PDB file of N, CA and C in Angstrom:
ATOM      1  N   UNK A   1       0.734  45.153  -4.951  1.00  0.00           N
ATOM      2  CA  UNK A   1       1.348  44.424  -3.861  1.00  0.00           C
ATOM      3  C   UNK A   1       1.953  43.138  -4.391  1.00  0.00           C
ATOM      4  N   UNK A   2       2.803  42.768  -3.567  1.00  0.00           N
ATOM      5  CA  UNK A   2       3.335  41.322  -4.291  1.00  0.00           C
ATOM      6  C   UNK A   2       2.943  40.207  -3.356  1.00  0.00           C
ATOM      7  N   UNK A   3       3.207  39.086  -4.296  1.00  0.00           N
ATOM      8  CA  UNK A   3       2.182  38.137  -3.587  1.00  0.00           C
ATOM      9  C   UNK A   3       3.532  37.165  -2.746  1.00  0.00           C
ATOM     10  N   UNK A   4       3.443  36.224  -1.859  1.00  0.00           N
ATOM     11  CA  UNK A   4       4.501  35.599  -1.360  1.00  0.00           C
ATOM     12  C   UNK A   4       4.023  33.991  -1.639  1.00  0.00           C
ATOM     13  N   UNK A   5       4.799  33.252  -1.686  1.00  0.00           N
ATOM     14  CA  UNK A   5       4.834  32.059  -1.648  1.00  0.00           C
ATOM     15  C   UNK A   5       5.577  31.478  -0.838  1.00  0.00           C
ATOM     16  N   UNK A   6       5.144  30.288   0.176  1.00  0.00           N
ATOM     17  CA  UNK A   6       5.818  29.255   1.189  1.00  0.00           C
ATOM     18  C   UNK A   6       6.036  27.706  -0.050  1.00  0.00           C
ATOM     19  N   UNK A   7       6.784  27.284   0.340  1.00  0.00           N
ATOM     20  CA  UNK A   7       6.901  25.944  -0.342  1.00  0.00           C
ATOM     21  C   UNK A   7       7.110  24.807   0.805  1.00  0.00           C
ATOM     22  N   UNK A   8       6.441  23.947   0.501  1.00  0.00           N
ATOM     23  CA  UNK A   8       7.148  22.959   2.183  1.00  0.00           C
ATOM     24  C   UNK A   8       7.790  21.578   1.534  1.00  0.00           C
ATOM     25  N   UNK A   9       8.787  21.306   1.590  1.00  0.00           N
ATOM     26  CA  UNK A   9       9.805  20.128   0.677  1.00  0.00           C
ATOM     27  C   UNK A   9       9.620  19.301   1.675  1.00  0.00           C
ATOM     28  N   UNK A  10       8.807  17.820   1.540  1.00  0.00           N
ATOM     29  CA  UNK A  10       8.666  16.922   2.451  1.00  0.00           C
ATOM     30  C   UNK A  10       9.963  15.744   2.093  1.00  0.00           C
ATOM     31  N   UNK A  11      10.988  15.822   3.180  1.00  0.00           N
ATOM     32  CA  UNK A  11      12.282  15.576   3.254  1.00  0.00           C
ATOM     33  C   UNK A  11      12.086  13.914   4.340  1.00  0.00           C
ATOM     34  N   UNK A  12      10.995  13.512   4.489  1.00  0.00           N
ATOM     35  CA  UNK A  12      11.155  12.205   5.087  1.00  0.00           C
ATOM     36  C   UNK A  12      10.189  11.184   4.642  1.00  0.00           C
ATOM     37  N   UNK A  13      10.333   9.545   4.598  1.00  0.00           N
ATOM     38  CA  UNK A  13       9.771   8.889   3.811  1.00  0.00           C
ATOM     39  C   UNK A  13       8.687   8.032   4.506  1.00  0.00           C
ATOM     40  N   UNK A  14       7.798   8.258   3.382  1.00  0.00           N
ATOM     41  CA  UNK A  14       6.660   7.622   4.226  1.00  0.00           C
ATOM     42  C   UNK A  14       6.709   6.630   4.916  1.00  0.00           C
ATOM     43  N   UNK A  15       6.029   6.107   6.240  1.00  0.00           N
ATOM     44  CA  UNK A  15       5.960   4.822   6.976  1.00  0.00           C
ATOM     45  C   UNK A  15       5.029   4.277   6.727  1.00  0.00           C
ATOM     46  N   UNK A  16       5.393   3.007   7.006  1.00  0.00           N
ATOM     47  CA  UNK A  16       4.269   1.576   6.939  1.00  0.00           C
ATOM     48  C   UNK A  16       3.783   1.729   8.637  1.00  0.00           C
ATOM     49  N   UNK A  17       1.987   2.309   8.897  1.00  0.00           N
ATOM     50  CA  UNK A  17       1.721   2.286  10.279  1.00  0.00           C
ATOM     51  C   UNK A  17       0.990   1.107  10.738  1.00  0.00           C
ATOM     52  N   UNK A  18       0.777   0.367   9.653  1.00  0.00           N
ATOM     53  CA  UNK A  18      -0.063  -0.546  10.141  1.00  0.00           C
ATOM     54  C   UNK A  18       0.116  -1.763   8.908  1.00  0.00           C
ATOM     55  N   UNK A  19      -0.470  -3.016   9.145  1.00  0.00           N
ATOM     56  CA  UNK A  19      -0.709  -3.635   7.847  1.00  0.00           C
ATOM     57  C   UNK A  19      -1.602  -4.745   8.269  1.00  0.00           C
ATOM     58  N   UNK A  20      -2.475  -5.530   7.282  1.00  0.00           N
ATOM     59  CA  UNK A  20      -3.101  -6.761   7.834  1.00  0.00           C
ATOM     60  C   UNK A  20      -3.518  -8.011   6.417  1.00  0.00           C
ATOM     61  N   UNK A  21      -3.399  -8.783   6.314  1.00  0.00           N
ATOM     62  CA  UNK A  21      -3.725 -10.191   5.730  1.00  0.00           C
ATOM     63  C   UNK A  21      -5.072 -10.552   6.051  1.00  0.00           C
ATOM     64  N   UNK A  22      -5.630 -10.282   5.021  1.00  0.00           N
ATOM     65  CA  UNK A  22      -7.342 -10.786   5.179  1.00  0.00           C
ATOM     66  C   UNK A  22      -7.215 -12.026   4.434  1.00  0.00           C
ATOM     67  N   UNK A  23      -7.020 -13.286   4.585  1.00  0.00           N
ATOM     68  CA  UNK A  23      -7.242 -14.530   3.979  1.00  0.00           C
ATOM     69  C   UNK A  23      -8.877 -15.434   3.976  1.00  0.00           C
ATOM     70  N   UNK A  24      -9.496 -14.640   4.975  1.00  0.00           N
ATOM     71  CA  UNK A  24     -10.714 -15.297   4.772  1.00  0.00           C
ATOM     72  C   UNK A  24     -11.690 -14.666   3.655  1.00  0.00           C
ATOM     73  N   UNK A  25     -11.041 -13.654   3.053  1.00  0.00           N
ATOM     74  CA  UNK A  25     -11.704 -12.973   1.845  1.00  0.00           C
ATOM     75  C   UNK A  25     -11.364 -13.274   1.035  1.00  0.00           C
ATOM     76  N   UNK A  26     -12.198 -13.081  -0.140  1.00  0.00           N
ATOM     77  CA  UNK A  26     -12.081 -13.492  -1.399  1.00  0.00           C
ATOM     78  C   UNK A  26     -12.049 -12.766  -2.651  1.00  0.00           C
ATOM     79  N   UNK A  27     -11.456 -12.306  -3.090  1.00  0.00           N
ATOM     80  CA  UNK A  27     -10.042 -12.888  -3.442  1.00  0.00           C
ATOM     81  C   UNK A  27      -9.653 -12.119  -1.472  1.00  0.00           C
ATOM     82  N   UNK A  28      -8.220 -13.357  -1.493  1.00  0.00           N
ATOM     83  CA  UNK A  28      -7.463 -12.672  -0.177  1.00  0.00           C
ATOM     84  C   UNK A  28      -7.131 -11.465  -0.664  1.00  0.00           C
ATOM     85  N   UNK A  29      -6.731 -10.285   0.792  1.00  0.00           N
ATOM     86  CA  UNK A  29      -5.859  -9.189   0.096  1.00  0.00           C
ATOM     87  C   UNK A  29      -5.531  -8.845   1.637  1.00  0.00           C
ATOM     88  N   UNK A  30      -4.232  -7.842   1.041  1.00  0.00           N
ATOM     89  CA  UNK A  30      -3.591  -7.355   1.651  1.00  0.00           C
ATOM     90  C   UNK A  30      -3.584  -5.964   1.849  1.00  0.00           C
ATOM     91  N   UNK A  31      -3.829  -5.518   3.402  1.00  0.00           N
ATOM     92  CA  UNK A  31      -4.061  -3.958   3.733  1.00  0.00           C
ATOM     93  C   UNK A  31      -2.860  -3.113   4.312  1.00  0.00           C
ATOM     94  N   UNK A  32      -2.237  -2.091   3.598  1.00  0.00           N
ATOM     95  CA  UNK A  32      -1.238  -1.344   4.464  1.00  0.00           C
ATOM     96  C   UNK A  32      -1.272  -0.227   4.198  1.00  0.00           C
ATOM     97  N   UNK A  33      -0.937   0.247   5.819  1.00  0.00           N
ATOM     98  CA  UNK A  33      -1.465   1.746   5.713  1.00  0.00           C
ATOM     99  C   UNK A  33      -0.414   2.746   6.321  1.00  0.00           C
ATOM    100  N   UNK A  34      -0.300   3.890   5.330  1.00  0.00           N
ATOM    101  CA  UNK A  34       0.841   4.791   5.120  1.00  0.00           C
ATOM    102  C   UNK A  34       0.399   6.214   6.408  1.00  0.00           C
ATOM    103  N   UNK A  35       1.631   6.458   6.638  1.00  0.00           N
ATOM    104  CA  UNK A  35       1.527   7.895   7.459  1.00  0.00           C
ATOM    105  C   UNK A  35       1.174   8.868   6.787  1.00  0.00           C
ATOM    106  N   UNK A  36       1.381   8.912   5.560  1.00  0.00           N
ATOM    107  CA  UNK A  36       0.787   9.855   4.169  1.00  0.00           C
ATOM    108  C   UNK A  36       0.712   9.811   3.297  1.00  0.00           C
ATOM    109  N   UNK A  37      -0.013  10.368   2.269  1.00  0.00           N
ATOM    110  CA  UNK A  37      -0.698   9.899   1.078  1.00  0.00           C
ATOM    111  C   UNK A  37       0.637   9.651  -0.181  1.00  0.00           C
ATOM    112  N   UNK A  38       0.666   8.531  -0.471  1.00  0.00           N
ATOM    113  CA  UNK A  38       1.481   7.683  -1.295  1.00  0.00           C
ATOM    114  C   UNK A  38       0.831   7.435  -2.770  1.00  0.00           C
ATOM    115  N   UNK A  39      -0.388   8.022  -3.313  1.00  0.00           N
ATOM    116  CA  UNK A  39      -1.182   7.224  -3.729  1.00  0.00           C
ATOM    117  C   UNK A  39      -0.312   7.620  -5.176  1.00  0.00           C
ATOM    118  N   UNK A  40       0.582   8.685  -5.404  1.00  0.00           N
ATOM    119  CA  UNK A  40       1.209   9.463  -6.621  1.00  0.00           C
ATOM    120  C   UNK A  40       2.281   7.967  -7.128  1.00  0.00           C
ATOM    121  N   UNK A  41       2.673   7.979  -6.354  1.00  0.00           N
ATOM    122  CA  UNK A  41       3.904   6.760  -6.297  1.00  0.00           C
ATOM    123  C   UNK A  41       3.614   5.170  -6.161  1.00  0.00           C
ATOM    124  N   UNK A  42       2.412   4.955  -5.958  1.00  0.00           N
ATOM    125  CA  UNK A  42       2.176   3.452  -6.101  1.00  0.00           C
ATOM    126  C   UNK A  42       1.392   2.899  -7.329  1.00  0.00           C
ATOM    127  N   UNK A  43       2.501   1.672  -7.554  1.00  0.00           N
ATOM    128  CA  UNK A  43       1.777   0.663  -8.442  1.00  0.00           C
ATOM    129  C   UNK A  43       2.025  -0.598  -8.772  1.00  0.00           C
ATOM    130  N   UNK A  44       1.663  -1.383  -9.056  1.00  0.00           N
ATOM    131  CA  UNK A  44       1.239  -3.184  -8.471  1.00  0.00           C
ATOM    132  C   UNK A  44       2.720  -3.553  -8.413  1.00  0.00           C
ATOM    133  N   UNK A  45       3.351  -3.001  -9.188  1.00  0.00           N
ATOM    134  CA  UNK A  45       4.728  -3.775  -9.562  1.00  0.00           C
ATOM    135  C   UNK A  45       5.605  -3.160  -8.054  1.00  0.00           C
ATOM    136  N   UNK A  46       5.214  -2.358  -7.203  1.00  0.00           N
ATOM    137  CA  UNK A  46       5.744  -2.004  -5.938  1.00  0.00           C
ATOM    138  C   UNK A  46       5.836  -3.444  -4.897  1.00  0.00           C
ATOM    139  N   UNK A  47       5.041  -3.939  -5.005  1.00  0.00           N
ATOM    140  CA  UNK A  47       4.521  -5.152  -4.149  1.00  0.00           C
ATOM    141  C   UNK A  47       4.593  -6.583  -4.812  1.00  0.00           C
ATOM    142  N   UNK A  48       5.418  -7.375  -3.975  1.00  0.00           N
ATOM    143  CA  UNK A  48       5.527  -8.979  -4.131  1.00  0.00           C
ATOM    144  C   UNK A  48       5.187  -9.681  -2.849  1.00  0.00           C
ATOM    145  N   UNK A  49       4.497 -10.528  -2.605  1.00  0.00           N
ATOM    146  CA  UNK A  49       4.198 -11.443  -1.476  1.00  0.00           C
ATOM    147  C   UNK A  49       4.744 -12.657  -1.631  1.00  0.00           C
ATOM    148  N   UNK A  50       5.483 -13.275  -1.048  1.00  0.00           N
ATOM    149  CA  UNK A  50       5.930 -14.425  -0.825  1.00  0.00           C
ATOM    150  C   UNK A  50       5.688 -15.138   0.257  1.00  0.00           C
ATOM    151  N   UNK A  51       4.930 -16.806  -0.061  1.00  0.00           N
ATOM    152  CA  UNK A  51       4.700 -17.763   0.938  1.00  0.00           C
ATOM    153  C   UNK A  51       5.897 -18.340   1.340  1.00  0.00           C
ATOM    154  N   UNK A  52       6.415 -18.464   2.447  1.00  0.00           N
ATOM    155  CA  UNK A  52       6.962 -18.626   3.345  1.00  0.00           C
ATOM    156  C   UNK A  52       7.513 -19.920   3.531  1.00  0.00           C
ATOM    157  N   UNK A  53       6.469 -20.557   3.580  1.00  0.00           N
ATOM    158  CA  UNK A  53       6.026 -22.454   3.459  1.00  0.00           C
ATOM    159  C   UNK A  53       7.165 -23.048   1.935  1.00  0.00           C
ATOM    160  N   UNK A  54       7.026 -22.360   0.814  1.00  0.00           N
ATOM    161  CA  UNK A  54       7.627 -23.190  -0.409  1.00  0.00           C
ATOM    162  C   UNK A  54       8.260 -21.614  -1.238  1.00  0.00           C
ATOM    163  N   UNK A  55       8.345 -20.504  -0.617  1.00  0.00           N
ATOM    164  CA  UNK A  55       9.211 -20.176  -1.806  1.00  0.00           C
ATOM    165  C   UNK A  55       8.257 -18.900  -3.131  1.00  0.00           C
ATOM    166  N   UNK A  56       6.733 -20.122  -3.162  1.00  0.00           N
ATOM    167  CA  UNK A  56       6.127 -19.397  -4.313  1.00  0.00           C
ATOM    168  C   UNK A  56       5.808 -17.605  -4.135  1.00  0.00           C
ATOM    169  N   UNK A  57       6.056 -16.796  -5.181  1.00  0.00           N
ATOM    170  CA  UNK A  57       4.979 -15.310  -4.882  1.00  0.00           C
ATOM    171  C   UNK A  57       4.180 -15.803  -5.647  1.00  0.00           C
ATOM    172  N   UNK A  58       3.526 -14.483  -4.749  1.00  0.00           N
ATOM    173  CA  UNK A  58       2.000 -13.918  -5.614  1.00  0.00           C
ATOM    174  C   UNK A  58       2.303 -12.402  -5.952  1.00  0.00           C
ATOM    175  N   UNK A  59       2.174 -12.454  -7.028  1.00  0.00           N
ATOM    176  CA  UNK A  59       1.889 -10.967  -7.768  1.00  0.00           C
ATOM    177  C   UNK A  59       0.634 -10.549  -7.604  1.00  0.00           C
ATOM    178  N   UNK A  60      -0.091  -9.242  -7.234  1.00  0.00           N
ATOM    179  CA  UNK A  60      -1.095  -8.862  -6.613  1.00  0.00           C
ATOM    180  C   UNK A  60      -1.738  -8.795  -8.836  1.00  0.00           C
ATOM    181  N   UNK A  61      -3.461  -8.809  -7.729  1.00  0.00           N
ATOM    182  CA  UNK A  61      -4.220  -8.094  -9.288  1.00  0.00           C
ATOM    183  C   UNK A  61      -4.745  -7.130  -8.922  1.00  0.00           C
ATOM    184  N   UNK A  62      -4.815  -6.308  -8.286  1.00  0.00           N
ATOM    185  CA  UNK A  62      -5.014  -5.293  -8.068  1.00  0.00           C
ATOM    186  C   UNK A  62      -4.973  -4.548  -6.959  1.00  0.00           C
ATOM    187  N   UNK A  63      -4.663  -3.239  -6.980  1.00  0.00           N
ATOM    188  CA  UNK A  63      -4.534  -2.196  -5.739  1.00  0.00           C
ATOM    189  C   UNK A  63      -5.601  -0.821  -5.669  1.00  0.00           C
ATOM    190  N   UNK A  64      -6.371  -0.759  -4.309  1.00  0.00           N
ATOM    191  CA  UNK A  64      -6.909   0.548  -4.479  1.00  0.00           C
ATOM    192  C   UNK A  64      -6.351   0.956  -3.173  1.00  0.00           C
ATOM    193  N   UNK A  65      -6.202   2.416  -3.537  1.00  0.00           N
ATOM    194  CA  UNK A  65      -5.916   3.450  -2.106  1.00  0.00           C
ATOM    195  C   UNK A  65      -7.053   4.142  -1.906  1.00  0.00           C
ATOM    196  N   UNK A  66      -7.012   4.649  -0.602  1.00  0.00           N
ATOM    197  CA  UNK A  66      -7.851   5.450  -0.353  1.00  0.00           C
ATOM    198  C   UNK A  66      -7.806   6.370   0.393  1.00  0.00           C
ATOM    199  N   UNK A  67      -7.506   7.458  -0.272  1.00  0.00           N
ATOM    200  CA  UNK A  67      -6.634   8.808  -0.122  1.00  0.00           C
ATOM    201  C   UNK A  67      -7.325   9.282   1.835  1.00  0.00           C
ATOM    202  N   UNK A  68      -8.732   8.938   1.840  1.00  0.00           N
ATOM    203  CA  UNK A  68      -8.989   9.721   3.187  1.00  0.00           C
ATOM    204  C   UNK A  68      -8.326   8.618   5.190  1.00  0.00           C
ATOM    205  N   UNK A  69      -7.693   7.735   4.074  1.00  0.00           N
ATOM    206  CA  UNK A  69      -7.317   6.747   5.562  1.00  0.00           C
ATOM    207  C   UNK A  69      -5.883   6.426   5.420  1.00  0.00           C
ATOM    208  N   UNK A  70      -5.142   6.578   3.948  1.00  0.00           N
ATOM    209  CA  UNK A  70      -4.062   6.711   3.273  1.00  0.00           C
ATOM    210  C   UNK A  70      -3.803   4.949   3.751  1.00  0.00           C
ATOM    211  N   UNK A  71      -4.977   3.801   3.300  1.00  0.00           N
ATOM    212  CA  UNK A  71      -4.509   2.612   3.129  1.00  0.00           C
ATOM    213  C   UNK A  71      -4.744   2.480   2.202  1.00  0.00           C
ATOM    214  N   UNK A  72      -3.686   1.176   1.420  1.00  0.00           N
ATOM    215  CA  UNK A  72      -4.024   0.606   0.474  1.00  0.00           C
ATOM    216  C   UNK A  72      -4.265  -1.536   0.447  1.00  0.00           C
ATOM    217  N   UNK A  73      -5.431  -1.135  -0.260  1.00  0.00           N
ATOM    218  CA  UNK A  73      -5.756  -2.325  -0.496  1.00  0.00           C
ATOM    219  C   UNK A  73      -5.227  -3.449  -1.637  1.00  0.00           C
ATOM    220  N   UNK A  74      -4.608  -4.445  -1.101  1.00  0.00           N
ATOM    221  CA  UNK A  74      -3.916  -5.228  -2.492  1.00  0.00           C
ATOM    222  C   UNK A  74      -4.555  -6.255  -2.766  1.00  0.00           C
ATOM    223  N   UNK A  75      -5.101  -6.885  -3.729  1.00  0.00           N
ATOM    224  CA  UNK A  75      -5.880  -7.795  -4.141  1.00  0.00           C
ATOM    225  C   UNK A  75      -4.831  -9.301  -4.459  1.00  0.00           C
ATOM    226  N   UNK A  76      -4.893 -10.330  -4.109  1.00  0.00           N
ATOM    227  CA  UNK A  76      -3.895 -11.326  -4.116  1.00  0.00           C
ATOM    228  C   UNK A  76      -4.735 -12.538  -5.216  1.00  0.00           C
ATOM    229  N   UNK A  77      -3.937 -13.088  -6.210  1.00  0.00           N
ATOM    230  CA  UNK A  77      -4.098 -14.053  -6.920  1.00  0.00           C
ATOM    231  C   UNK A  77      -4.662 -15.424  -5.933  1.00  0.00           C
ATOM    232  N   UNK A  78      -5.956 -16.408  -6.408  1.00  0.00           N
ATOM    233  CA  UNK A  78      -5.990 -17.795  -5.818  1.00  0.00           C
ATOM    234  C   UNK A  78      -4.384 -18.024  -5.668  1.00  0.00           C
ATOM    235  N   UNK A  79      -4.323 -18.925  -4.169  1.00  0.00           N
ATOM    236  CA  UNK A  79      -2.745 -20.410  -3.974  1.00  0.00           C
ATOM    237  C   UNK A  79      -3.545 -21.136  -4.698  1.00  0.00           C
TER     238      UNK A  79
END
């Protein structure tokens, strides 16, 4: 017998459904969360934050995803 194969070509780009600024944590970080799992395609150099107030970024130190809620967590340098 022969076997069949479906292929499904995902033809639209992920959304930003949510996001949030935890500043009372330490280190601060930053949470945003995708309509679907992004985790193939992300990495630190995706993300720049800029204060508002003077101009300065912050380059994140680190990012974790977490494939079962499809957020990711960005870790933000001390202002």
């Amino acid at each position: 017998t022969e076997a069949s194969a479906t292929a499904l070509i995902d033809t639209r780009a992920p959304r930003v459904v949510g996001a949030a600024y935890q500043f009372e944590s330490s280190p601060n970080h930053l949470t945003v969360g995708f309509d679907e799992n992004v985790s193939a395609s992300l990495a630190l150099a995706d993300f720049t934050v800029q204060n508002l107030s003077n101009g300065a970024d912050f380059n994140p130190t680190s990012l974790i995803f977490d494939e079962t809620t499809n957020i990711v967590t960005i870790d933000l340098p001390a202002a």
